[in-house]
Each structure stands twice: as C-alpha cells, then as structure tokens.
Amino acid sequence: MSESLQTHEAELHAAWMQSLQGDHASYQRALGLMSGHVRRFLQKRMQSQLSDVEDLVQETLMAIHQKRHTYQSDQPLTAWMYAIARYKWVDHLRAHGRREGLHDDIDDWSETLAVDSEEAASDAHKDLDVMLADLPVRQREAIEHTRLQGLSITETAQRTGQSEASVKVNIHRGLKTLMAKWGAKS
C-alpha cells in the first residue's frame, strides 16, 4: 500500500474508531470520507448507469451504519467498506439483470482512495439531508439529535418538547422508514 493510501486508511480508521465510541464529529467525518470513497468506487463500475450511483451510495452508507458492529478494528477499514459497497453493487446488478459489470480489476480499487476530505464531508452532509428530508419533523429531529448529534433520549425530549417515549418511538419509526426507502437490509 502506498504512503498516500496508508495515510487515507489511517485517517478514516481513526475517525471511524472514534465514531464507534460515540464521537458525533468523528462519525460525520468518517461518513464524509466513506461517501467519497464509495461514490468513486461505484461511479467507476457503473458508468452506463450513473443515474443509479447516488441511490447506491445511500444504500451502502445505510448498510455501513447498520453493520458497523461487524467491523473488526484490526482489519483495514477500506476493505470492509468496499466489501459492503461491492455487495450493494452486485445486488443492484442482479436486480437489474446486468451481469456484465460483475468483473472488475482489483488493481483499480486503489484509485478510489483519492478523496478530497472537505468535498467528501460536504457530500455526506448533502446525502444525509436528502435521506432525512422526507421524514416527518418529529422523527427527523429525534434521529438528528440522538443518532447524529449524540444527545441522550432525555436531552432530545427536552430540546424537542417530546416525551421520552415519543422520542424513542419517533427514532424507531424514522429509522424503519429510512431502511424501507433506501433499501437497507439487516
């Protein structure tokens, strides 16, 4: 692995490990970096279907979020992330009956690691905004406060004027809606 790739891997790994400890800013940074990697990975493989790339980026980010507990910290994070992206890509190809794109050169993957962190973070924020935009306000607020800002149920209830039970219900319903809409599978 080149020095540049090692640097990107180390930066992403550090942000991801901190995010798994509940650091909201690190989670946002990790998602930003990941969305850039995943977007480039998919754009390269789906050149005849570029209109489907953003949907697949969203599905991949949701899967990464849902499967975050499966990441083994002694393994390269990018390998785990690309495996999830590849599964989503293959699922997409199967669903659309296209098998010719299943064969790609593993040497091409290294190019997907070149990412502008600010651009990636901006893309991640846009991606999250798009995902959350269709949710009812109370569900969106509950998810933003607890899952993205790292606030407790109690703090979220105080800030939004909802009861703690309502916050829990709104989180559950909002996440269920997001998973259904964006095709995330457990």
N, CA, C and O atoms as a DFTB+ gen file, in Angstrom:
744 C
 N C O
     1  1       0.857      -1.172       0.000
     2  2       0.000       0.000       0.000
     3  2       0.899       1.229       0.000
     4  3       1.841       1.319       0.787
     5  1       0.604       2.167      -0.880
     6  2       1.421       3.376      -0.965
     7  2       1.244       4.223       0.296
     8  3       0.298       4.040       1.062
     9  1       2.170       5.145       0.486
    10  2       2.126       6.003       1.667
    11  2       0.850       6.834       1.705
    12  3       0.258       7.030       2.767
    13  1       0.430       7.320       0.538
    14  2      -0.795       8.118       0.460
    15  2      -2.015       7.291       0.857
    16  3      -2.882       7.767       1.590
    17  1      -2.079       6.057       0.374
    18  2      -3.203       5.185       0.710
    19  2      -3.194       4.839       2.192
    20  3      -4.247       4.768       2.827
    21  1      -1.996       4.625       2.742
    22  2      -1.883       4.343       4.175
    23  2      -2.362       5.536       4.995
    24  3      -3.000       5.363       6.034
    25  1      -2.063       6.726       4.538
    26  2      -2.498       7.939       5.229
    27  2      -4.018       8.040       5.213
    28  3      -4.641       8.313       6.239
    29  1      -4.617       7.816       4.028
    30  2      -6.079       7.860       3.925
    31  2      -6.714       6.788       4.809
    32  3      -7.693       7.051       5.507
    33  1      -6.158       5.593       4.777
    34  2      -6.677       4.488       5.599
    35  2      -6.582       4.847       7.077
    36  3      -7.540       4.654       7.826
    37  1      -5.442       5.362       7.495
    38  2      -5.236       5.711       8.904
    39  2      -6.202       6.810       9.340
    40  3      -6.771       6.736      10.429
    41  1      -6.390       7.820       8.508
    42  2      -7.306       8.919       8.836
    43  2      -8.740       8.415       8.958
    44  3      -9.450       8.762       9.902
    45  1      -9.159       7.599       8.004
    46  2     -10.511       7.050       8.027
    47  2     -10.688       6.122       9.222
    48  3     -11.707       6.184       9.911
    49  1      -9.706       5.267       9.470
    50  2      -9.781       4.322      10.584
    51  2      -9.895       5.060      11.914
    52  3     -10.710       4.696      12.763
    53  1      -9.080       6.096      12.095
    54  2      -9.112       6.868      13.350
    55  2     -10.481       7.509      13.555
    56  3     -11.043       7.443      14.648
    57  1     -11.017       8.130      12.503
    58  2     -12.342       8.770      12.616
    59  2     -13.414       7.729      12.913
    60  3     -14.303       7.968      13.731
    61  1     -13.336       6.583      12.258
    62  2     -14.343       5.528      12.449
    63  2     -14.283       4.968      13.872
    64  3     -15.323       4.763      14.498
    65  1     -13.097       4.723      14.378
    66  2     -12.964       4.175      15.726
    67  2     -13.494       5.170      16.767
    68  3     -14.141       4.776      17.738
    69  1     -13.213       6.456      16.556
    70  2     -13.740       7.466      17.480
    71  2     -15.260       7.543      17.369
    72  3     -15.948       7.734      18.372
    73  1     -15.782       7.396      16.163
    74  2     -17.234       7.457      15.982
    75  2     -17.906       6.287      16.673
    76  3     -19.009       6.431      17.201
    77  1     -17.261       5.130      16.678
    78  2     -17.834       3.960      17.352
    79  2     -17.861       4.148      18.867
    80  3     -18.583       3.448      19.576
    81  1     -17.072       5.093      19.351
    82  2     -17.076       5.421      20.777
    83  2     -18.083       6.530      21.097
    84  3     -18.164       6.986      22.238
    85  1     -18.849       6.962      20.087
    86  2     -19.897       7.951      20.300
    87  2     -19.535       9.373      19.930
    88  3     -20.309      10.287      20.214
    89  1     -18.391       9.596      19.308
    90  2     -17.981      10.944      18.927
    91  2     -18.718      11.356      17.650
    92  3     -18.426      10.845      16.568
    93  1     -19.662      12.271      17.778
    94  2     -20.505      12.711      16.658
    95  2     -19.686      13.340      15.533
    96  3     -19.909      13.039      14.360
    97  1     -18.747      14.205      15.881
    98  2     -17.945      14.878      14.853
    99  2     -17.127      13.856      14.061
   100  3     -16.992      13.976      12.843
   101  1     -16.589      12.866      14.743
   102  2     -15.819      11.823      14.056
   103  2     -16.728      10.985      13.155
   104  3     -16.315      10.559      12.076
   105  1     -17.958      10.752      13.597
   106  2     -18.904       9.997      12.780
   107  2     -19.210      10.761      11.489
   108  3     -19.239      10.176      10.406
   109  1     -19.435      12.053      11.609
   110  2     -19.695      12.884      10.431
   111  2     -18.491      12.858       9.486
   112  3     -18.642      12.737       8.271
   113  1     -17.303      12.973      10.064
   114  2     -16.075      12.951       9.255
   115  2     -15.906      11.601       8.565
   116  3     -15.591      11.541       7.377
   117  1     -16.114      10.525       9.308
   118  2     -15.982       9.176       8.735
   119  2     -16.990       8.973       7.608
   120  3     -16.646       8.442       6.553
   121  1     -18.230       9.394       7.830
   122  2     -19.251       9.268       6.773
   123  2     -18.875      10.087       5.544
   124  3     -19.070       9.645       4.412
   125  1     -18.341      11.269       5.771
   126  2     -17.914      12.101       4.653
   127  2     -16.816      11.436       3.845
   128  3     -16.861      11.414       2.615
   129  1     -15.840      10.899       4.539
   130  2     -14.752      10.210       3.848
   131  2     -15.272       8.966       3.131
   132  3     -14.914       8.703       1.983
   133  1     -16.122       8.206       3.822
   134  2     -16.656       6.983       3.226
   135  2     -17.516       7.274       2.003
   136  3     -17.420       6.571       0.997
   137  1     -18.350       8.301       2.080
   138  2     -19.227       8.578       0.939
   139  2     -18.414       8.923      -0.302
   140  3     -18.787       8.544      -1.412
   141  1     -17.311       9.638      -0.123
   142  2     -16.450       9.939      -1.263
   143  2     -15.824       8.691      -1.852
   144  3     -15.786       8.521      -3.071
   145  1     -15.331       7.817      -0.982
   146  2     -14.735       6.549      -1.437
   147  2     -15.769       5.705      -2.177
   148  3     -15.521       5.213      -3.278
   149  1     -16.929       5.551      -1.550
   150  2     -17.976       4.700      -2.118
   151  2     -18.478       5.279      -3.440
   152  3     -18.689       4.538      -4.400
   153  1     -18.668       6.591      -3.495
   154  2     -19.150       7.240      -4.722
   155  2     -18.179       6.982      -5.875
   156  3     -18.598       6.607      -6.970
   157  1     -16.902       7.181      -5.631
   158  2     -15.904       6.952      -6.684
   159  2     -15.851       5.475      -7.099
   160  3     -15.742       5.160      -8.284
   161  1     -15.927       4.592      -6.130
   162  2     -15.941       3.156      -6.387
   163  2     -17.099       2.797      -7.315
   164  3     -16.917       2.071      -8.293
   165  1     -18.286       3.307      -7.005
   166  2     -19.475       2.975      -7.792
   167  2     -19.492       3.684      -9.140
   168  3     -19.914       3.093     -10.134
   169  1     -19.052       4.918      -9.197
   170  2     -19.027       5.636     -10.471
   171  2     -18.151       4.914     -11.485
   172  3     -18.478       4.845     -12.670
   173  1     -17.057       4.388     -11.012
   174  2     -16.146       3.687     -11.908
   175  2     -16.772       2.410     -12.463
   176  3     -16.509       2.039     -13.607
   177  1     -17.592       1.742     -11.668
   178  2     -18.172       0.472     -12.054
   179  2     -19.532       0.609     -12.734
   180  3     -20.011      -0.333     -13.365
   181  1     -20.146       1.766     -12.607
   182  2     -21.496       1.940     -13.135
   183  2     -21.554       3.060     -14.163
   184  3     -22.501       3.847     -14.161
   185  1     -20.583       3.146     -15.017
   186  2     -20.515       4.252     -15.967
   187  2     -21.722       4.303     -16.892
   188  3     -22.096       5.379     -17.359
   189  1     -22.332       3.165     -17.161
   190  2     -23.519       3.175     -18.022
   191  2     -24.794       3.406     -17.207
   192  3     -25.883       3.498     -17.772
   193  1     -24.662       3.499     -15.885
   194  2     -25.822       3.687     -15.010
   195  2     -25.552       4.778     -13.970
   196  3     -25.907       4.623     -12.801
   197  1     -24.938       5.855     -14.383
   198  2     -24.555       6.898     -13.431
   199  2     -25.741       7.462     -12.650
   200  3     -25.575       7.955     -11.534
   201  1     -26.929       7.389     -13.232
   202  2     -28.107       7.911     -12.535
   203  2     -28.449       7.073     -11.301
   204  3     -29.178       7.546     -10.429
   205  1     -27.947       5.857     -11.208
   206  2     -28.225       4.984     -10.062
   207  2     -27.165       5.085      -8.968
   208  3     -27.342       4.533      -7.882
   209  1     -26.076       5.779      -9.241
   210  2     -24.950       5.816      -8.299
   211  2     -25.353       6.396      -6.947
   212  3     -25.056       5.800      -5.912
   213  1     -26.025       7.549      -6.937
   214  2     -26.347       8.185      -5.656
   215  2     -27.260       7.318      -4.797
   216  3     -27.100       7.265      -3.578
   217  1     -28.221       6.639      -5.428
   218  2     -29.085       5.733      -4.665
   219  2     -28.255       4.621      -4.026
   220  3     -28.479       4.248      -2.874
   221  1     -27.312       4.106      -4.777
   222  2     -26.468       3.031      -4.271
   223  2     -25.504       3.527      -3.192
   224  3     -25.182       2.787      -2.263
   225  1     -25.045       4.767      -3.310
   226  2     -24.210       5.352      -2.250
   227  2     -25.011       5.388      -0.953
   228  3     -24.501       5.025       0.108
   229  1     -26.267       5.827      -1.039
   230  2     -27.118       5.903       0.147
   231  2     -27.348       4.518       0.755
   232  3     -27.260       4.340       1.970
   233  1     -27.641       3.552      -0.097
   234  2     -27.851       2.184       0.390
   235  2     -26.600       1.654       1.076
   236  3     -26.681       0.990       2.109
   237  1     -25.454       1.951       0.498
   238  2     -24.190       1.479       1.066
   239  2     -23.919       2.146       2.410
   240  3     -23.508       1.477       3.358
   241  1     -24.144       3.456       2.506
   242  2     -23.925       4.157       3.777
   243  2     -24.869       3.648       4.860
   244  3     -24.476       3.512       6.018
   245  1     -26.112       3.367       4.483
   246  2     -27.058       2.800       5.450
   247  2     -26.588       1.420       5.900
   248  3     -26.661       1.101       7.087
   249  1     -26.109       0.603       4.974
   250  2     -25.612      -0.734       5.317
   251  2     -24.380      -0.634       6.216
   252  3     -24.243      -1.400       7.170
   253  1     -23.489       0.301       5.916
   254  2     -22.306       0.513       6.753
   255  2     -22.742       0.892       8.166
   256  3     -22.209       0.377       9.149
   257  1     -23.710       1.791       8.254
   258  2     -24.214       2.199       9.570
   259  2     -24.802       0.997      10.306
   260  3     -24.514       0.781      11.484
   261  1     -25.616       0.227       9.614
   262  2     -26.272      -0.915      10.247
   263  2     -25.291      -2.024      10.624
   264  3     -25.492      -2.720      11.619
   265  1     -24.256      -2.186       9.849
   266  2     -23.301      -3.281      10.074
   267  2     -22.044      -2.821      10.807
   268  3     -21.056      -3.553      10.860
   269  1     -22.075      -1.619      11.371
   270  2     -20.868      -1.077      11.998
   271  2     -20.344      -1.988      13.101
   272  3     -19.141      -2.009      13.361
   273  1     -21.229      -2.743      13.757
   274  2     -20.802      -3.641      14.824
   275  2     -19.989      -4.834      14.305
   276  3     -19.340      -5.525      15.090
   277  1     -20.019      -5.081      12.989
   278  2     -19.287      -6.216      12.431
   279  2     -17.838      -5.861      12.075
   280  3     -17.035      -6.745      11.776
   281  1     -17.511      -4.577      12.108
   282  2     -16.150      -4.183      11.746
   283  2     -15.156      -4.660      12.807
   284  3     -15.347      -4.432      14.002
   285  1     -14.105      -5.317      12.354
   286  2     -13.037      -5.782      13.237
   287  2     -11.889      -4.780      13.140
   288  3     -11.281      -4.613      12.083
   289  1     -11.605      -4.121      14.253
   290  2     -10.675      -2.990      14.246
   291  2      -9.251      -3.343      13.830
   292  3      -8.471      -2.443      13.517
   293  1      -8.891      -4.622      13.819
   294  2      -7.541      -4.985      13.394
   295  2      -7.447      -5.194      11.880
   296  3      -6.374      -5.506      11.363
   297  1      -8.542      -5.028      11.184
   298  2      -8.593      -5.189       9.732
   299  2      -8.680      -3.818       9.057
   300  3      -9.156      -2.864       9.672
   301  1      -8.228      -3.704       7.796
   302  2      -8.342      -2.415       7.090
   303  2      -9.819      -2.015       6.924
   304  3     -10.640      -2.798       6.446
   305  1     -10.124      -0.808       7.322
   306  2     -11.497      -0.311       7.232
   307  2     -11.959      -0.209       5.785
   308  3     -13.113      -0.508       5.476
   309  1     -11.064       0.212       4.899
   310  2     -11.472       0.372       3.498
   311  2     -11.850      -0.968       2.879
   312  3     -12.762      -1.024       2.054
   313  1     -11.175      -2.040       3.257
   314  2     -11.526      -3.362       2.724
   315  2     -12.935      -3.739       3.150
   316  3     -13.714      -4.244       2.341
   317  1     -13.268      -3.498       4.407
   318  2     -14.611      -3.789       4.936
   319  2     -15.649      -2.913       4.227
   320  3     -16.706      -3.396       3.819
   321  1     -15.337      -1.627       4.086
   322  2     -16.247      -0.682       3.434
   323  2     -16.475      -1.075       1.972
   324  3     -17.614      -1.081       1.505
   325  1     -15.395      -1.406       1.242
   326  2     -15.545      -1.773      -0.162
   327  2     -16.278      -3.102      -0.319
   328  3     -16.984      -3.301      -1.308
   329  1     -16.122      -4.005       0.633
   330  2     -16.868      -5.267       0.562
   331  2     -18.370      -4.983       0.630
   332  3     -19.151      -5.566      -0.123
   333  1     -18.766      -4.096       1.524
   334  2     -20.182      -3.732       1.630
   335  2     -20.644      -3.042       0.346
   336  3     -21.720      -3.342      -0.171
   337  1     -19.834      -2.123      -0.163
   338  2     -20.187      -1.420      -1.405
   339  2     -20.308      -2.410      -2.561
   340  3     -21.210      -2.303      -3.392
   341  1     -19.402      -3.363      -2.602
   342  2     -19.435      -4.362      -3.686
   343  2     -20.710      -5.201      -3.598
   344  3     -21.350      -5.461      -4.616
   345  1     -21.082      -5.629      -2.384
   346  2     -22.324      -6.392      -2.228
   347  2     -23.532      -5.592      -2.705
   348  3     -24.407      -6.133      -3.382
   349  1     -23.583      -4.320      -2.360
   350  2     -24.697      -3.474      -2.794
   351  2     -24.699      -3.329      -4.315
   352  3     -25.756      -3.352      -4.946
   353  1     -23.526      -3.181      -4.891
   354  2     -23.396      -3.064      -6.345
   355  2     -23.862      -4.346      -7.028
   356  3     -24.625      -4.298      -7.993
   357  1     -23.405      -5.485      -6.529
   358  2     -23.802      -6.777      -7.113
   359  2     -25.313      -6.982      -6.972
   360  3     -25.969      -7.441      -7.907
   361  1     -25.868      -6.638      -5.792
   362  2     -27.325      -6.731      -5.603
   363  2     -28.052      -5.882      -6.637
   364  3     -29.070      -6.297      -7.190
   365  1     -27.523      -4.691      -6.891
   366  2     -28.116      -3.787      -7.881
   367  2     -28.067      -4.420      -9.270
   368  3     -29.051      -4.392     -10.009
   369  1     -26.928      -4.982      -9.611
   370  2     -26.793      -5.622     -10.926
   371  2     -27.760      -6.800     -11.073
   372  3     -28.378      -6.982     -12.122
   373  1     -27.879      -7.578     -10.027
   374  2     -28.814      -8.710     -10.058
   375  2     -30.244      -8.221     -10.247
   376  3     -31.009      -8.772     -11.038
   377  1     -30.582      -7.186      -9.511
   378  2     -31.947      -6.657      -9.586
   379  2     -32.263      -6.097     -10.965
   380  3     -33.418      -6.092     -11.392
   381  1     -31.246      -5.632     -11.649
   382  2     -31.450      -5.040     -12.964
   383  2     -31.026      -5.965     -14.100
   384  3     -30.995      -5.556     -15.260
   385  1     -30.699      -7.210     -13.765
   386  2     -30.395      -8.212     -14.779
   387  2     -29.135      -7.959     -15.575
   388  3     -29.007      -8.431     -16.704
   389  1     -28.198      -7.217     -14.998
   390  2     -26.962      -6.919     -15.719
   391  2     -25.806      -7.630     -15.047
   392  3     -25.468      -7.324     -13.903
   393  1     -25.214      -8.545     -15.722
   394  2     -24.119      -9.310     -15.140
   395  2     -22.761      -8.949     -15.734
   396  3     -21.723      -9.325     -15.190
   397  1     -22.769      -8.227     -16.839
   398  2     -21.500      -7.931     -17.489
   399  2     -20.596      -7.062     -16.626
   400  3     -19.377      -7.089     -16.796
   401  1     -21.160      -6.301     -15.716
   402  2     -20.350      -5.411     -14.891
   403  2     -19.782      -6.063     -13.650
   404  3     -19.131      -5.383     -12.857
   405  1     -19.999      -7.350     -13.448
   406  2     -19.530      -8.007     -12.236
   407  2     -18.025      -8.207     -12.193
   408  3     -17.462      -8.449     -11.126
   409  1     -17.378      -8.110     -13.326
   410  2     -15.946      -8.378     -13.384
   411  2     -15.175      -7.066     -13.410
   412  3     -15.238      -6.304     -14.375
   413  1     -14.451      -6.826     -12.330
   414  2     -13.627      -5.627     -12.277
   415  2     -12.236      -6.008     -11.793
   416  3     -12.046      -7.034     -11.140
   417  1     -11.299      -5.188     -12.115
   418  2      -9.905      -5.440     -11.783
   419  2      -9.626      -4.890     -10.390
   420  3      -9.836      -3.704     -10.133
   421  1      -9.164      -5.727      -9.513
   422  2      -8.909      -5.309      -8.142
   423  2      -7.844      -4.222      -8.066
   424  3      -7.831      -3.436      -7.118
   425  1      -6.955      -4.168      -9.048
   426  2      -5.940      -3.120      -9.070
   427  2      -6.560      -1.735      -9.226
   428  3      -5.944      -0.738      -8.849
   429  1      -7.761      -1.661      -9.772
   430  2      -8.427      -0.381      -9.965
   431  2      -8.934       0.213      -8.652
   432  3      -9.212       1.411      -8.596
   433  1      -9.059      -0.568      -7.628
   434  2      -9.627      -0.095      -6.371
   435  2      -8.783       0.976      -5.710
   436  3      -9.323       1.849      -5.030
   437  1      -7.481       0.932      -5.890
   438  2      -6.618       1.898      -5.213
   439  2      -6.943       3.327      -5.633
   440  3      -6.750       4.262      -4.856
   441  1      -7.430       3.498      -6.848
   442  2      -7.760       4.842      -7.328
   443  2      -8.929       5.449      -6.565
   444  3      -9.053       6.672      -6.495
   445  1      -9.778       4.621      -6.001
   446  2     -10.956       5.129      -5.305
   447  2     -10.606       5.764      -3.972
   448  3     -11.466       6.380      -3.343
   449  1      -9.368       5.628      -3.526
   450  2      -8.975       6.177      -2.239
   451  2      -8.581       7.646      -2.299
   452  3      -8.436       8.286      -1.258
   453  1      -8.405       8.193      -3.499
   454  2      -8.041       9.600      -3.626
   455  2      -9.282      10.444      -3.403
   456  3     -10.170      10.486      -4.255
   457  1      -9.347      11.118      -2.262
   458  2     -10.560      11.833      -1.884
   459  2     -10.211      13.187      -1.285
   460  3      -9.249      13.311      -0.527
   461  1     -10.975      14.168      -1.619
   462  2     -10.847      15.483      -1.004
   463  2     -11.763      15.460       0.219
   464  3     -12.982      15.366       0.075
   465  1     -11.188      15.546       1.420
   466  2     -11.970      15.393       2.643
   467  2     -13.089      16.423       2.776
   468  3     -14.193      16.077       3.195
   469  1     -12.825      17.674       2.430
   470  2     -13.866      18.693       2.542
   471  2     -15.007      18.398       1.576
   472  3     -16.178      18.523       1.934
   473  1     -14.666      18.009       0.356
   474  2     -15.693      17.666      -0.631
   475  2     -16.489      16.455      -0.155
   476  3     -17.713      16.423      -0.279
   477  1     -15.800      15.470       0.383
   478  2     -16.463      14.262       0.863
   479  2     -17.392      14.581       2.037
   480  3     -18.513      14.075       2.099
   481  1     -16.930      15.412       2.956
   482  2     -17.767      15.790       4.101
   483  2     -19.001      16.547       3.630
   484  3     -20.103      16.323       4.131
   485  1     -18.815      17.437       2.670
   486  2     -19.936      18.180       2.111
   487  2     -20.923      17.230       1.445
   488  3     -22.136      17.363       1.613
   489  1     -20.395      16.267       0.688
   490  2     -21.257      15.273       0.043
   491  2     -22.028      14.459       1.074
   492  3     -23.208      14.163       0.880
   493  1     -21.366      14.096       2.167
   494  2     -22.024      13.306       3.208
   495  2     -23.169      14.093       3.842
   496  3     -24.245      13.549       4.089
   497  1     -22.925      15.384       4.105
   498  2     -23.993      16.219       4.675
   499  2     -25.173      16.313       3.714
   500  3     -26.326      16.234       4.137
   501  1     -24.891      16.482       2.422
   502  2     -25.966      16.532       1.424
   503  2     -26.709      15.210       1.388
   504  3     -27.937      15.178       1.306
   505  1     -25.945      14.101       1.450
   506  2     -26.553      12.775       1.430
   507  2     -27.489      12.595       2.623
   508  3     -28.610      12.108       2.474
   509  1     -27.022      12.990       3.803
   510  2     -27.860      12.874       4.995
   511  2     -29.088      13.774       4.900
   512  3     -30.188      13.367       5.275
   513  1     -28.907      14.989       4.402
   514  2     -30.036      15.906       4.254
   515  2     -31.102      15.312       3.334
   516  3     -32.297      15.397       3.615
   517  1     -30.657      14.712       2.239
   518  2     -31.603      14.094       1.295
   519  2     -32.331      12.941       1.972
   520  3     -33.547      12.802       1.837
   521  1     -31.589      12.118       2.698
   522  2     -32.188      10.958       3.351
   523  2     -33.234      11.384       4.392
   524  3     -34.304      10.782       4.482
   525  1     -32.927      12.396       5.157
   526  2     -33.800      12.791       6.263
   527  2     -34.932      13.732       5.845
   528  3     -35.893      13.908       6.594
   529  1     -34.832      14.330       4.672
   530  2     -35.779      15.366       4.246
   531  2     -37.233      14.900       4.190
   532  3     -38.144      15.679       4.469
   533  1     -37.454      13.645       3.834
   534  2     -38.825      13.166       3.678
   535  2     -39.472      12.690       4.974
   536  3     -40.661      12.374       4.998
   537  1     -38.695      12.640       6.043
   538  2     -39.258      12.188       7.320
   539  2     -40.108      13.299       7.949
   540  3     -39.829      14.483       7.757
   541  1     -41.136      12.917       8.694
   542  2     -41.870      13.918       9.469
   543  2     -40.907      14.614      10.439
   544  3     -39.916      14.026      10.872
   545  1     -41.206      15.855      10.769
   546  2     -40.314      16.691      11.562
   547  2     -39.909      16.019      12.870
   548  3     -38.728      16.019      13.216
   549  1     -40.850      15.455      13.591
   550  2     -40.540      14.861      14.904
   551  2     -39.599      13.665      14.774
   552  3     -38.714      13.477      15.609
   553  1     -39.786      12.862      13.735
   554  2     -38.893      11.720      13.508
   555  2     -37.501      12.211      13.126
   556  3     -36.493      11.717      13.632
   557  1     -37.463      13.190      12.227
   558  2     -36.177      13.738      11.785
   559  2     -35.419      14.337      12.971
   560  3     -34.228      14.076      13.144
   561  1     -36.103      15.135      13.781
   562  2     -35.448      15.752      14.938
   563  2     -34.916      14.694      15.903
   564  3     -33.793      14.805      16.395
   565  1     -35.720      13.674      16.170
   566  2     -35.301      12.628      17.109
   567  2     -34.048      11.919      16.602
   568  3     -33.132      11.645      17.378
   569  1     -34.007      11.625      15.318
   570  2     -32.836      10.951      14.741
   571  2     -31.630      11.878      14.718
   572  3     -30.527      11.473      15.085
   573  1     -31.834      13.118      14.287
   574  2     -30.713      14.068      14.233
   575  2     -30.089      14.272      15.613
   576  3     -28.866      14.254      15.758
   577  1     -30.936      14.467      16.623
   578  2     -30.418      14.741      17.964
   579  2     -29.717      13.528      18.567
   580  3     -28.631      13.658      19.131
   581  1     -30.332      12.345      18.453
   582  2     -29.749      11.173      19.123
   583  2     -28.673      10.492      18.294
   584  3     -27.610      10.158      18.818
   585  1     -28.928      10.281      17.013
   586  2     -28.002       9.493      16.204
   587  2     -26.882      10.336      15.588
   588  3     -25.760       9.854      15.432
   589  1     -27.175      11.576      15.242
   590  2     -26.166      12.395      14.574
   591  2     -25.444      13.338      15.531
   592  3     -24.245      13.574      15.382
   593  1     -26.172      13.881      16.518
   594  2     -25.536      14.802      17.462
   595  2     -25.099      14.108      18.738
   596  3     -24.356      14.684      19.533
   597  1     -25.557      12.867      18.949
   598  2     -25.139      12.088      20.102
   599  2     -25.805      12.465      21.411
   600  3     -25.288      12.138      22.479
   601  1     -26.954      13.153      21.349
   602  2     -27.664      13.513      22.572
   603  2     -28.412      12.299      23.122
   604  3     -28.719      11.358      22.390
   605  1     -28.691      12.338      24.402
   606  2     -29.454      11.259      25.033
   607  2     -30.939      11.426      24.705
   608  3     -31.360      12.457      24.181
   609  1     -31.713      10.408      25.019
   610  2     -33.163      10.462      24.831
   611  2     -33.741      11.607      25.666
   612  3     -34.599      12.357      25.200
   613  1     -33.262      11.729      26.897
   614  2     -33.748      12.778      27.802
   615  2     -33.445      14.171      27.249
   616  3     -34.317      15.041      27.225
   617  1     -32.205      14.374      26.807
   618  2     -31.824      15.677      26.242
   619  2     -32.644      15.988      24.995
   620  3     -33.080      17.122      24.796
   621  1     -32.848      14.981      24.163
   622  2     -33.635      15.172      22.946
   623  2     -35.073      15.536      23.296
   624  3     -35.662      16.418      22.671
   625  1     -35.630      14.869      24.277
   626  2     -37.002      15.159      24.707
   627  2     -37.115      16.607      25.182
   628  3     -38.079      17.299      24.855
   629  1     -36.141      17.055      25.943
   630  2     -36.156      18.432      26.451
   631  2     -36.046      19.447      25.316
   632  3     -36.745      20.460      25.322
   633  1     -35.182      19.184      24.351
   634  2     -34.969      20.135      23.255
   635  2     -36.126      20.174      22.272
   636  3     -36.417      21.221      21.692
   637  1     -36.781      19.051      22.084
   638  2     -37.836      18.993      21.063
   639  2     -39.234      19.136      21.637
   640  3     -40.196      19.302      20.887
   641  1     -39.362      19.073      22.963
   642  2     -40.681      19.172      23.577
   643  2     -41.482      17.881      23.485
   644  3     -42.683      17.875      23.752
   645  1     -40.825      16.789      23.108
   646  2     -41.490      15.492      23.051
   647  2     -41.259      14.754      24.372
   648  3     -40.326      15.070      25.111
   649  1     -42.105      13.784      24.660
   650  2     -41.840      12.930      25.812
   651  2     -40.723      11.962      25.432
   652  3     -40.449      11.755      24.250
   653  1     -40.090      11.378      26.427
   654  2     -39.016      10.418      26.138
   655  2     -39.559       9.225      25.343
   656  3     -38.895       8.720      24.438
   657  1     -40.763       8.785      25.689
   658  2     -41.376       7.663      24.959
   659  2     -41.598       8.047      23.494
   660  3     -41.368       7.237      22.595
   661  1     -42.044       9.278      23.256
   662  2     -42.265       9.740      21.878
   663  2     -40.956       9.802      21.103
   664  3     -40.909       9.449      19.924
   665  1     -39.898      10.249      21.762
   666  2     -38.596      10.301      21.102
   667  2     -38.191       8.901      20.663
   668  3     -37.758       8.709      19.527
   669  1     -38.327       7.927      21.547
   670  2     -37.962       6.545      21.222
   671  2     -38.797       6.017      20.053
   672  3     -38.270       5.395      19.131
   673  1     -40.095       6.273      20.108
   674  2     -40.985       5.818      19.032
   675  2     -40.618       6.496      17.716
   676  3     -40.571       5.844      16.674
   677  1     -40.356       7.805      17.759
   678  2     -40.007       8.538      16.538
   679  2     -38.672       8.080      15.958
   680  3     -38.522       8.023      14.737
   681  1     -37.720       7.759      16.794
   682  2     -36.451       7.216      16.299
   683  2     -36.716       5.897      15.589
   684  3     -36.277       5.692      14.457
   685  1     -37.434       5.009      16.257
   686  2     -37.728       3.693      15.684
   687  2     -38.465       3.820      14.352
   688  3     -38.077       3.199      13.363
   689  1     -39.516       4.616      14.329
   690  2     -40.299       4.773      13.092
   691  2     -39.489       5.440      11.985
   692  3     -39.570       5.045      10.822
   693  1     -38.709       6.452      12.354
   694  2     -37.890       7.148      11.356
   695  2     -36.846       6.228      10.739
   696  3     -36.667       6.210       9.522
   697  1     -36.157       5.465      11.584
   698  2     -35.139       4.542      11.069
   699  2     -35.776       3.445      10.223
   700  3     -35.216       3.026       9.209
   701  1     -36.934       2.990      10.640
   702  2     -37.650       1.965       9.862
   703  2     -38.030       2.517       8.489
   704  3     -37.897       1.823       7.481
   705  1     -38.498       3.749       8.449
   706  2     -38.849       4.395       7.179
   707  2     -37.622       4.560       6.296
   708  3     -37.672       4.288       5.097
   709  1     -36.516       5.007       6.891
   710  2     -35.274       5.179       6.120
   711  2     -34.793       3.849       5.550
   712  3     -34.385       3.775       4.391
   713  1     -34.842       2.804       6.364
   714  2     -34.395       1.500       5.879
   715  2     -35.279       1.006       4.738
   716  3     -34.785       0.454       3.756
   717  1     -36.588       1.210       4.875
   718  2     -37.504       0.775       3.804
   719  2     -37.261       1.581       2.534
   720  3     -37.220       1.020       1.439
   721  1     -37.102       2.890       2.677
   722  2     -36.950       3.739       1.499
   723  2     -35.613       3.557       0.804
   724  3     -35.546       3.536      -0.425
   725  1     -34.555       3.427       1.581
   726  2     -33.222       3.377       0.992
   727  2     -32.727       1.963       0.794
   728  3     -31.569       1.765       0.427
   729  1     -33.581       0.967       1.028
   730  2     -33.244      -0.411       0.683
   731  2     -32.210      -1.053       1.575
   732  3     -31.577      -2.026       1.164
   733  1     -32.011      -0.550       2.781
   734  2     -31.027      -1.155       3.680
   735  2     -31.564      -2.480       4.189
   736  3     -32.747      -2.607       4.503
   737  1     -30.687      -3.455       4.264
   738  2     -31.066      -4.785       4.764
   739  2     -30.269      -5.077       6.014
   740  3     -29.084      -4.753       6.096
   741  1     -30.922      -5.696       6.995
   742  2     -30.212      -6.041       8.223
   743  2     -29.374      -7.265       8.021
   744  3     -28.699      -7.712       8.949
